[in-house]
Amino acid sequence: MKSSCHTNKNFKTNSTKKLQKDMKHLFVVHSGITCIVAKQFIKESNISFDDCLFITRRNIKLPESIINYTKNIINYPQDILKKGDNRIFVNNNPISGLKNIKLLEDKINLFFCGHRFSLYLPETASCDLMSVLVTMKTCSEYYLFEEGLGQYIKRENLKTKRIMGMNPFFFKILRFLFPRFYKLRDEHYSISSHKYVGHIAISEDAFPEYQGKKILINCPFEKISIKFKADVILSIDAGILHYIDYKNTKILYNKLAKIFNEKGYKKIAYKFHPNYYENMNVINKYRILLKDAFGQNIEEIEPNIFLENYIITCNADFYSDRSSVGFYVSKYGIKNYSYYNLIKGISMDYDELLKPGMELFKKCSIMLENTSNHKNNMHEYCDN
């Protein structure tokens, strides 16, 4: 595969040709890479941050490098929906759904004053927010932009249970009756709306099989100022939280602690996936578990620091199950380890979650393996 980093000398000609002077720009961001790509696109397109609005999802914290330029931020769902709700079409109730649409549109119009806007989406299927946004009358067009491994996988391989599990006939009825909630939920990266223009990426290899304008931006990662320089960095992944029970998670981290000790790592840092911050009781439980496994000196990386930039700055080894972060930092010569094989088979849902993209991920990873008797002694292989 080609490098993720691309130098595009003709970028401004391609990306700004159709931008209107009074056009606004709405970015939905839910991870470090989506914030990084959005920021780079804004910079290279000569867009003013005053004309931009960020809708953040999954409790993502925008970095100071963005907050210093704009306060135009909507935290979704907490700034729009009632506490505990995470869908606009809550309980499949059309009346409640329409009320929530009005709340969202009124909030957006406070920022944009009724101006038309371009919409930038990292994906389209995980919730109804993206469908509601693209069907707004003031939305002129939308782009897909790079969020991780998913954009390097063929479209048919992304039709997982989570996205396509609904009965197709029932889905078609819902989509016909309620397009505002279901318009873009037919695919993980849907181009079914006539407003689709193209996609924004940092590599030629992204978005295979997709039609439309392709905008390539320069490599967006950068070294940052840090307080703690780690030897090794551990990603506390979302799949562990949702599908692996506490007992098996504890076994996993004890295994990793032995590996870290054998490798001689002295300074260990970790970062939680944004989903963990939805429940402080849960996250505190995992903090205790991590200290029990790795020792009291393990350091937690702050939510508004993006792992890609932090890892490149530290030049540290990286461990995850199948994180897109590892996919990107491996292009910088970082050793990218996967612990997936240490816990596969425990949960079918977890295995299903990680299946898309795993073969691609193996090509840039060092896969940790249990020995044949499944004891704590492990070996490594690099599947290149």
Short mmCIF file of N, CA, C and O in Angstrom, two decimals, residues 37-139:
data_model
loop_
_atom_site.label_atom_id
_atom_site.label_comp_id
_atom_site.label_asym_id
_atom_site.label_seq_id
_atom_site.Cartn_x
_atom_site.Cartn_y
_atom_site.Cartn_z
N VAL A 37 -8.06 15.68 10.12
CA VAL A 37 -8.32 15.83 8.69
C VAL A 37 -9.16 17.08 8.43
O VAL A 37 -8.88 17.83 7.49
N ALA A 38 -10.17 17.32 9.26
CA ALA A 38 -11.01 18.51 9.08
C ALA A 38 -10.17 19.79 9.19
O ALA A 38 -10.30 20.70 8.36
N LYS A 39 -9.32 19.83 10.19
CA LYS A 39 -8.47 21.01 10.39
C LYS A 39 -7.55 21.24 9.19
O LYS A 39 -7.40 22.38 8.71
N GLN A 40 -6.96 20.17 8.67
CA GLN A 40 -6.06 20.30 7.52
C GLN A 40 -6.81 20.76 6.27
O GLN A 40 -6.31 21.59 5.51
N PHE A 41 -8.00 20.22 6.06
CA PHE A 41 -8.81 20.63 4.91
C PHE A 41 -9.18 22.11 4.99
O PHE A 41 -9.10 22.84 4.00
N ILE A 42 -9.58 22.56 6.18
CA ILE A 42 -9.92 23.97 6.37
C ILE A 42 -8.71 24.86 6.05
O ILE A 42 -8.82 25.87 5.35
N LYS A 43 -7.56 24.44 6.55
CA LYS A 43 -6.33 25.20 6.34
C LYS A 43 -5.97 25.28 4.86
O LYS A 43 -5.68 26.37 4.34
N GLU A 44 -6.01 24.16 4.17
CA GLU A 44 -5.57 24.14 2.77
C GLU A 44 -6.61 24.73 1.82
O GLU A 44 -6.28 25.10 0.69
N SER A 45 -7.85 24.79 2.26
CA SER A 45 -8.90 25.38 1.42
C SER A 45 -9.07 26.88 1.66
O SER A 45 -9.95 27.50 1.05
N ASN A 46 -8.27 27.43 2.60
CA ASN A 46 -8.38 28.84 2.95
C ASN A 46 -9.79 29.20 3.43
O ASN A 46 -10.31 30.29 3.14
N ILE A 47 -10.40 28.29 4.18
CA ILE A 47 -11.72 28.54 4.77
C ILE A 47 -11.50 29.22 6.12
O ILE A 47 -10.62 28.84 6.89
N SER A 48 -12.32 30.21 6.42
CA SER A 48 -12.25 30.86 7.72
C SER A 48 -12.94 30.00 8.78
O SER A 48 -14.03 29.47 8.54
N PHE A 49 -12.31 29.87 9.94
CA PHE A 49 -12.93 29.13 11.03
C PHE A 49 -14.24 29.79 11.48
O PHE A 49 -15.11 29.12 12.03
N ASP A 50 -14.39 31.08 11.21
CA ASP A 50 -15.64 31.77 11.55
C ASP A 50 -16.82 31.23 10.74
O ASP A 50 -17.97 31.37 11.15
N ASP A 51 -16.52 30.63 9.60
CA ASP A 51 -17.57 30.08 8.73
C ASP A 51 -17.80 28.59 8.97
O ASP A 51 -18.54 27.95 8.22
N CYS A 52 -17.17 28.06 10.01
CA CYS A 52 -17.25 26.62 10.27
C CYS A 52 -18.00 26.33 11.56
O CYS A 52 -17.95 27.10 12.52
N LEU A 53 -18.69 25.21 11.58
CA LEU A 53 -19.36 24.68 12.77
C LEU A 53 -18.95 23.22 12.93
O LEU A 53 -18.98 22.46 11.96
N PHE A 54 -18.55 22.85 14.14
CA PHE A 54 -18.19 21.47 14.44
C PHE A 54 -19.28 20.83 15.29
O PHE A 54 -19.67 21.39 16.33
N ILE A 55 -19.78 19.70 14.84
CA ILE A 55 -20.64 18.87 15.68
C ILE A 55 -19.80 17.70 16.16
O ILE A 55 -19.33 16.90 15.34
N THR A 56 -19.56 17.62 17.46
CA THR A 56 -18.72 16.56 18.01
C THR A 56 -19.60 15.42 18.52
O THR A 56 -20.66 15.65 19.12
N ARG A 57 -19.15 14.20 18.29
CA ARG A 57 -19.85 13.00 18.76
C ARG A 57 -18.92 12.14 19.61
O ARG A 57 -17.71 12.34 19.61
N ARG A 58 -19.49 11.19 20.32
CA ARG A 58 -18.74 10.21 21.13
C ARG A 58 -17.85 10.88 22.17
O ARG A 58 -16.77 10.41 22.48
N ASN A 59 -18.31 12.03 22.67
CA ASN A 59 -17.59 12.74 23.74
C ASN A 59 -16.19 13.18 23.33
O ASN A 59 -15.33 13.37 24.20
N ILE A 60 -15.95 13.35 22.05
CA ILE A 60 -14.62 13.77 21.59
C ILE A 60 -14.37 15.20 22.06
O ILE A 60 -15.27 16.05 22.06
N LYS A 61 -13.15 15.46 22.49
CA LYS A 61 -12.76 16.80 22.93
C LYS A 61 -11.88 17.43 21.84
O LYS A 61 -10.85 16.87 21.46
N LEU A 62 -12.31 18.58 21.35
CA LEU A 62 -11.52 19.26 20.33
C LEU A 62 -10.23 19.78 20.95
O LEU A 62 -10.21 20.24 22.09
N PRO A 63 -9.12 19.74 20.20
CA PRO A 63 -7.84 20.22 20.73
C PRO A 63 -7.78 21.74 20.74
O PRO A 63 -8.58 22.42 20.08
N GLU A 64 -6.84 22.26 21.49
CA GLU A 64 -6.67 23.71 21.56
C GLU A 64 -6.38 24.31 20.19
O GLU A 64 -6.73 25.46 19.92
N SER A 65 -5.74 23.54 19.30
CA SER A 65 -5.41 24.05 17.97
C SER A 65 -6.65 24.36 17.14
O SER A 65 -6.57 25.09 16.15
N ILE A 66 -7.80 23.83 17.53
CA ILE A 66 -9.07 24.19 16.88
C ILE A 66 -9.85 25.17 17.75
O ILE A 66 -10.37 26.18 17.26
N ILE A 67 -9.92 24.91 19.06
CA ILE A 67 -10.69 25.77 19.97
C ILE A 67 -10.15 27.19 19.98
O ILE A 67 -10.90 28.16 20.15
N ASN A 68 -8.84 27.35 19.78
CA ASN A 68 -8.24 28.69 19.75
C ASN A 68 -8.77 29.54 18.59
O ASN A 68 -8.70 30.76 18.61
N TYR A 69 -9.31 28.84 17.55
CA TYR A 69 -9.80 29.56 16.37
C TYR A 69 -11.31 29.72 16.35
O TYR A 69 -11.84 30.60 15.66
N THR A 70 -12.04 28.83 17.05
CA THR A 70 -13.49 28.90 16.97
C THR A 70 -14.15 28.36 18.23
O THR A 70 -13.63 27.45 18.88
N LYS A 71 -15.30 28.94 18.54
CA LYS A 71 -16.16 28.43 19.61
C LYS A 71 -17.46 27.90 19.01
O LYS A 71 -18.41 27.63 19.74
N ASN A 72 -17.48 27.72 17.70
CA ASN A 72 -18.67 27.23 17.00
C ASN A 72 -18.72 25.70 17.12
O ASN A 72 -18.30 24.97 16.23
N ILE A 73 -19.24 25.22 18.23
CA ILE A 73 -19.21 23.79 18.54
C ILE A 73 -20.57 23.37 19.11
O ILE A 73 -21.12 24.03 20.00
N ILE A 74 -21.10 22.28 18.60
CA ILE A 74 -22.27 21.62 19.18
C ILE A 74 -21.84 20.23 19.63
O ILE A 74 -21.32 19.44 18.81
N ASN A 75 -22.00 19.93 20.90
CA ASN A 75 -21.69 18.60 21.41
C ASN A 75 -22.95 17.75 21.30
O ASN A 75 -23.97 18.05 21.92
N TYR A 76 -22.86 16.70 20.49
CA TYR A 76 -24.03 15.85 20.25
C TYR A 76 -23.87 14.52 20.97
O TYR A 76 -22.80 13.92 20.92
N PRO A 77 -24.90 14.02 21.66
CA PRO A 77 -26.28 14.53 21.67
C PRO A 77 -26.59 15.50 22.81
O PRO A 77 -27.69 16.05 22.87
N GLN A 78 -25.66 15.71 23.75
CA GLN A 78 -26.00 16.40 25.00
C GLN A 78 -26.49 17.84 24.82
O GLN A 78 -27.28 18.33 25.65
N ASP A 79 -26.06 18.53 23.75
CA ASP A 79 -26.52 19.91 23.54
C ASP A 79 -27.88 19.98 22.84
O ASP A 79 -28.44 21.07 22.71
N ILE A 80 -28.38 18.84 22.38
CA ILE A 80 -29.62 18.82 21.59
C ILE A 80 -30.72 17.98 22.24
O ILE A 80 -31.85 18.44 22.42
N LEU A 81 -30.41 16.77 22.61
CA LEU A 81 -31.42 15.81 23.06
C LEU A 81 -31.53 15.76 24.58
O LEU A 81 -30.65 16.24 25.30
N LYS A 82 -32.60 15.17 25.06
CA LYS A 82 -32.77 14.96 26.48
C LYS A 82 -31.71 14.00 27.01
O LYS A 82 -31.22 13.14 26.27
N LYS A 83 -31.37 14.13 28.27
CA LYS A 83 -30.37 13.28 28.87
C LYS A 83 -30.76 11.81 28.72
O LYS A 83 -31.88 11.42 29.02
N GLY A 84 -29.83 11.02 28.24
CA GLY A 84 -30.07 9.60 28.05
C GLY A 84 -30.46 9.23 26.63
O GLY A 84 -30.33 8.08 26.22
N ASP A 85 -30.93 10.21 25.84
CA ASP A 85 -31.28 9.95 24.44
C ASP A 85 -30.04 10.09 23.56
O ASP A 85 -29.22 10.98 23.77
N ASN A 86 -29.91 9.22 22.56
CA ASN A 86 -28.81 9.36 21.60
C ASN A 86 -29.29 9.26 20.15
O ASN A 86 -28.49 9.15 19.24
N ARG A 87 -30.61 9.26 19.96
CA ARG A 87 -31.19 9.25 18.62
C ARG A 87 -32.16 10.43 18.49
O ARG A 87 -32.87 10.77 19.43
N ILE A 88 -32.19 11.02 17.31
CA ILE A 88 -33.17 12.07 17.04
C ILE A 88 -34.56 11.45 16.91
O ILE A 88 -35.53 11.96 17.44
N PHE A 89 -34.64 10.32 16.22
CA PHE A 89 -35.89 9.58 16.05
C PHE A 89 -36.08 8.69 17.27
O PHE A 89 -36.14 7.47 17.18
N VAL A 90 -36.19 9.30 18.44
CA VAL A 90 -36.18 8.58 19.70
C VAL A 90 -37.43 7.72 19.84
O VAL A 90 -38.54 8.16 19.58
N ASN A 91 -37.22 6.46 20.21
CA ASN A 91 -38.31 5.47 20.38
C ASN A 91 -39.18 5.33 19.13
O ASN A 91 -40.35 4.94 19.21
N ASN A 92 -38.60 5.65 17.97
CA ASN A 92 -39.32 5.57 16.68
C ASN A 92 -40.63 6.37 16.72
O ASN A 92 -41.61 6.01 16.08
N ASN A 93 -40.60 7.47 17.46
CA ASN A 93 -41.77 8.33 17.61
C ASN A 93 -41.64 9.54 16.68
O ASN A 93 -40.79 10.41 16.92
N PRO A 94 -42.46 9.61 15.61
CA PRO A 94 -42.32 10.71 14.65
C PRO A 94 -42.49 12.08 15.27
O PRO A 94 -41.80 13.04 14.88
N ILE A 95 -43.40 12.22 16.23
CA ILE A 95 -43.63 13.53 16.85
C ILE A 95 -42.39 13.99 17.62
O ILE A 95 -41.91 15.12 17.47
N SER A 96 -41.84 13.09 18.45
CA SER A 96 -40.61 13.42 19.19
C SER A 96 -39.46 13.66 18.22
O SER A 96 -38.64 14.57 18.43
N GLY A 97 -39.42 12.86 17.15
CA GLY A 97 -38.35 13.03 16.16
C GLY A 97 -38.39 14.38 15.49
O GLY A 97 -37.36 15.04 15.31
N LEU A 98 -39.58 14.82 15.10
CA LEU A 98 -39.71 16.13 14.46
C LEU A 98 -39.36 17.26 15.40
O LEU A 98 -38.78 18.27 15.00
N LYS A 99 -39.72 17.12 16.68
CA LYS A 99 -39.36 18.13 17.68
C LYS A 99 -37.84 18.21 17.81
O LYS A 99 -37.26 19.31 17.91
N ASN A 100 -37.18 17.06 17.81
CA ASN A 100 -35.72 17.03 17.92
C ASN A 100 -35.05 17.62 16.68
O ASN A 100 -34.00 18.28 16.78
N ILE A 101 -35.64 17.36 15.52
CA ILE A 101 -35.11 17.96 14.29
C ILE A 101 -35.15 19.48 14.39
O ILE A 101 -34.18 20.17 14.03
N LYS A 102 -36.26 20.01 14.87
CA LYS A 102 -36.38 21.47 14.99
C LYS A 102 -35.35 22.03 15.97
O LYS A 102 -34.73 23.08 15.72
N LEU A 103 -35.12 21.32 17.10
CA LEU A 103 -34.10 21.76 18.06
C LEU A 103 -32.73 21.81 17.41
O LEU A 103 -31.97 22.78 17.60
N LEU A 104 -32.40 20.79 16.64
CA LEU A 104 -31.09 20.73 15.97
C LEU A 104 -30.98 21.83 14.91
O LEU A 104 -29.96 22.55 14.86
N GLU A 105 -32.00 21.97 14.08
CA GLU A 105 -31.93 22.97 13.01
C GLU A 105 -31.88 24.39 13.57
O GLU A 105 -31.16 25.24 13.04
N ASP A 106 -32.63 24.64 14.64
CA ASP A 106 -32.58 25.97 15.27
C ASP A 106 -31.19 26.26 15.80
O ASP A 106 -30.69 27.40 15.69
N LYS A 107 -30.55 25.26 16.38
CA LYS A 107 -29.20 25.43 16.92
C LYS A 107 -28.21 25.74 15.80
O LYS A 107 -27.35 26.63 15.93
N ILE A 108 -28.31 25.02 14.69
CA ILE A 108 -27.42 25.25 13.55
C ILE A 108 -27.66 26.64 12.96
O ILE A 108 -26.71 27.36 12.62
N ASN A 109 -28.91 27.03 12.86
CA ASN A 109 -29.24 28.35 12.29
C ASN A 109 -28.75 29.51 13.16
O ASN A 109 -28.51 30.61 12.66
N LEU A 110 -28.58 29.26 14.47
CA LEU A 110 -28.00 30.28 15.34
C LEU A 110 -26.58 30.60 14.91
O LEU A 110 -26.12 31.74 14.99
N PHE A 111 -25.86 29.58 14.46
CA PHE A 111 -24.49 29.78 14.01
C PHE A 111 -24.43 30.30 12.57
O PHE A 111 -23.62 31.17 12.25
N PHE A 112 -25.27 29.76 11.70
CA PHE A 112 -25.15 30.04 10.27
C PHE A 112 -26.12 31.12 9.78
O PHE A 112 -26.03 31.53 8.62
N CYS A 113 -27.05 31.55 10.63
CA CYS A 113 -27.99 32.63 10.27
C CYS A 113 -28.74 32.35 8.97
O CYS A 113 -28.97 33.27 8.16
N GLY A 114 -29.08 31.09 8.75
CA GLY A 114 -29.86 30.73 7.57
C GLY A 114 -29.06 30.55 6.30
O GLY A 114 -29.63 30.21 5.24
N HIS A 115 -27.72 30.77 6.33
CA HIS A 115 -26.89 30.57 5.14
C HIS A 115 -26.85 29.10 4.76
O HIS A 115 -26.96 28.21 5.60
N ARG A 116 -26.63 28.83 3.49
CA ARG A 116 -26.45 27.47 3.01
C ARG A 116 -25.07 26.97 3.43
O ARG A 116 -24.15 27.76 3.64
N PHE A 117 -24.96 25.65 3.57
CA PHE A 117 -23.68 25.10 4.03
C PHE A 117 -23.30 23.82 3.30
O PHE A 117 -24.16 23.09 2.79
N SER A 118 -21.99 23.58 3.27
CA SER A 118 -21.44 22.30 2.83
C SER A 118 -21.29 21.42 4.07
O SER A 118 -20.88 21.90 5.13
N LEU A 119 -21.60 20.15 3.91
CA LEU A 119 -21.57 19.20 5.02
C LEU A 119 -20.46 18.19 4.81
O LEU A 119 -20.26 17.70 3.69
N TYR A 120 -19.73 17.87 5.89
CA TYR A 120 -18.60 16.94 5.81
C TYR A 120 -18.81 15.83 6.83
O TYR A 120 -18.87 16.09 8.04
N LEU A 121 -18.93 14.59 6.34
CA LEU A 121 -19.30 13.46 7.18
C LEU A 121 -18.22 12.39 7.18
O LEU A 121 -17.75 11.98 6.11
N PRO A 122 -17.84 11.87 8.37
CA PRO A 122 -16.86 10.78 8.43
C PRO A 122 -17.49 9.42 8.15
O PRO A 122 -16.81 8.49 7.75
N GLU A 123 -18.79 9.28 8.40
CA GLU A 123 -19.55 8.06 8.08
C GLU A 123 -21.02 8.42 8.14
O GLU A 123 -21.37 9.53 8.53
N THR A 124 -21.89 7.49 7.75
CA THR A 124 -23.30 7.86 7.62
C THR A 124 -24.28 6.91 8.30
O THR A 124 -25.47 7.22 8.38
N ALA A 125 -23.83 5.77 8.79
CA ALA A 125 -24.78 4.72 9.18
C ALA A 125 -24.99 4.57 10.69
O ALA A 125 -25.97 3.96 11.10
N SER A 126 -24.10 5.08 11.52
CA SER A 126 -24.14 4.74 12.94
C SER A 126 -25.31 5.37 13.69
O SER A 126 -25.75 4.85 14.71
N CYS A 127 -25.82 6.49 13.20
CA CYS A 127 -26.99 7.12 13.85
C CYS A 127 -27.72 7.98 12.83
O CYS A 127 -27.24 8.18 11.72
N ASP A 128 -28.88 8.49 13.23
CA ASP A 128 -29.72 9.24 12.29
C ASP A 128 -29.30 10.70 12.12
O ASP A 128 -29.84 11.41 11.27
N LEU A 129 -28.34 11.17 12.90
CA LEU A 129 -27.90 12.56 12.81
C LEU A 129 -27.49 12.93 11.39
O LEU A 129 -27.88 13.99 10.87
N MET A 130 -26.69 12.08 10.74
CA MET A 130 -26.17 12.41 9.41
C MET A 130 -27.28 12.53 8.37
O MET A 130 -27.25 13.39 7.50
N SER A 131 -28.29 11.66 8.46
CA SER A 131 -29.42 11.74 7.54
C SER A 131 -30.21 13.02 7.74
O SER A 131 -30.66 13.66 6.78
N VAL A 132 -30.39 13.41 8.99
CA VAL A 132 -31.12 14.65 9.29
C VAL A 132 -30.36 15.85 8.73
O VAL A 132 -30.95 16.76 8.13
N LEU A 133 -29.05 15.87 8.90
CA LEU A 133 -28.25 17.00 8.42
C LEU A 133 -28.29 17.12 6.90
O LEU A 133 -28.46 18.22 6.37
N VAL A 134 -28.13 16.00 6.21
CA VAL A 134 -28.06 16.06 4.74
C VAL A 134 -29.41 16.42 4.12
O VAL A 134 -29.46 16.94 3.00
N THR A 135 -30.51 16.18 4.84
CA THR A 135 -31.84 16.51 4.31
C THR A 135 -32.32 17.90 4.74
O THR A 135 -33.45 18.27 4.45
N MET A 136 -31.47 18.65 5.43
CA MET A 136 -31.82 20.04 5.74
C MET A 136 -31.89 20.86 4.44
O MET A 136 -31.08 20.67 3.53
N LYS A 137 -32.83 21.78 4.36
CA LYS A 137 -32.99 22.59 3.16
C LYS A 137 -31.78 23.46 2.89
O LYS A 137 -31.47 23.79 1.74
N THR A 138 -31.07 23.84 3.96
CA THR A 138 -29.91 24.71 3.79
C THR A 138 -28.62 23.94 3.52
O THR A 138 -27.57 24.56 3.34
N CYS A 139 -28.69 22.61 3.50
CA CYS A 139 -27.51 21.81 3.14
C CYS A 139 -27.43 21.72 1.62
O CYS A 139 -28.31 21.15 0.97
#
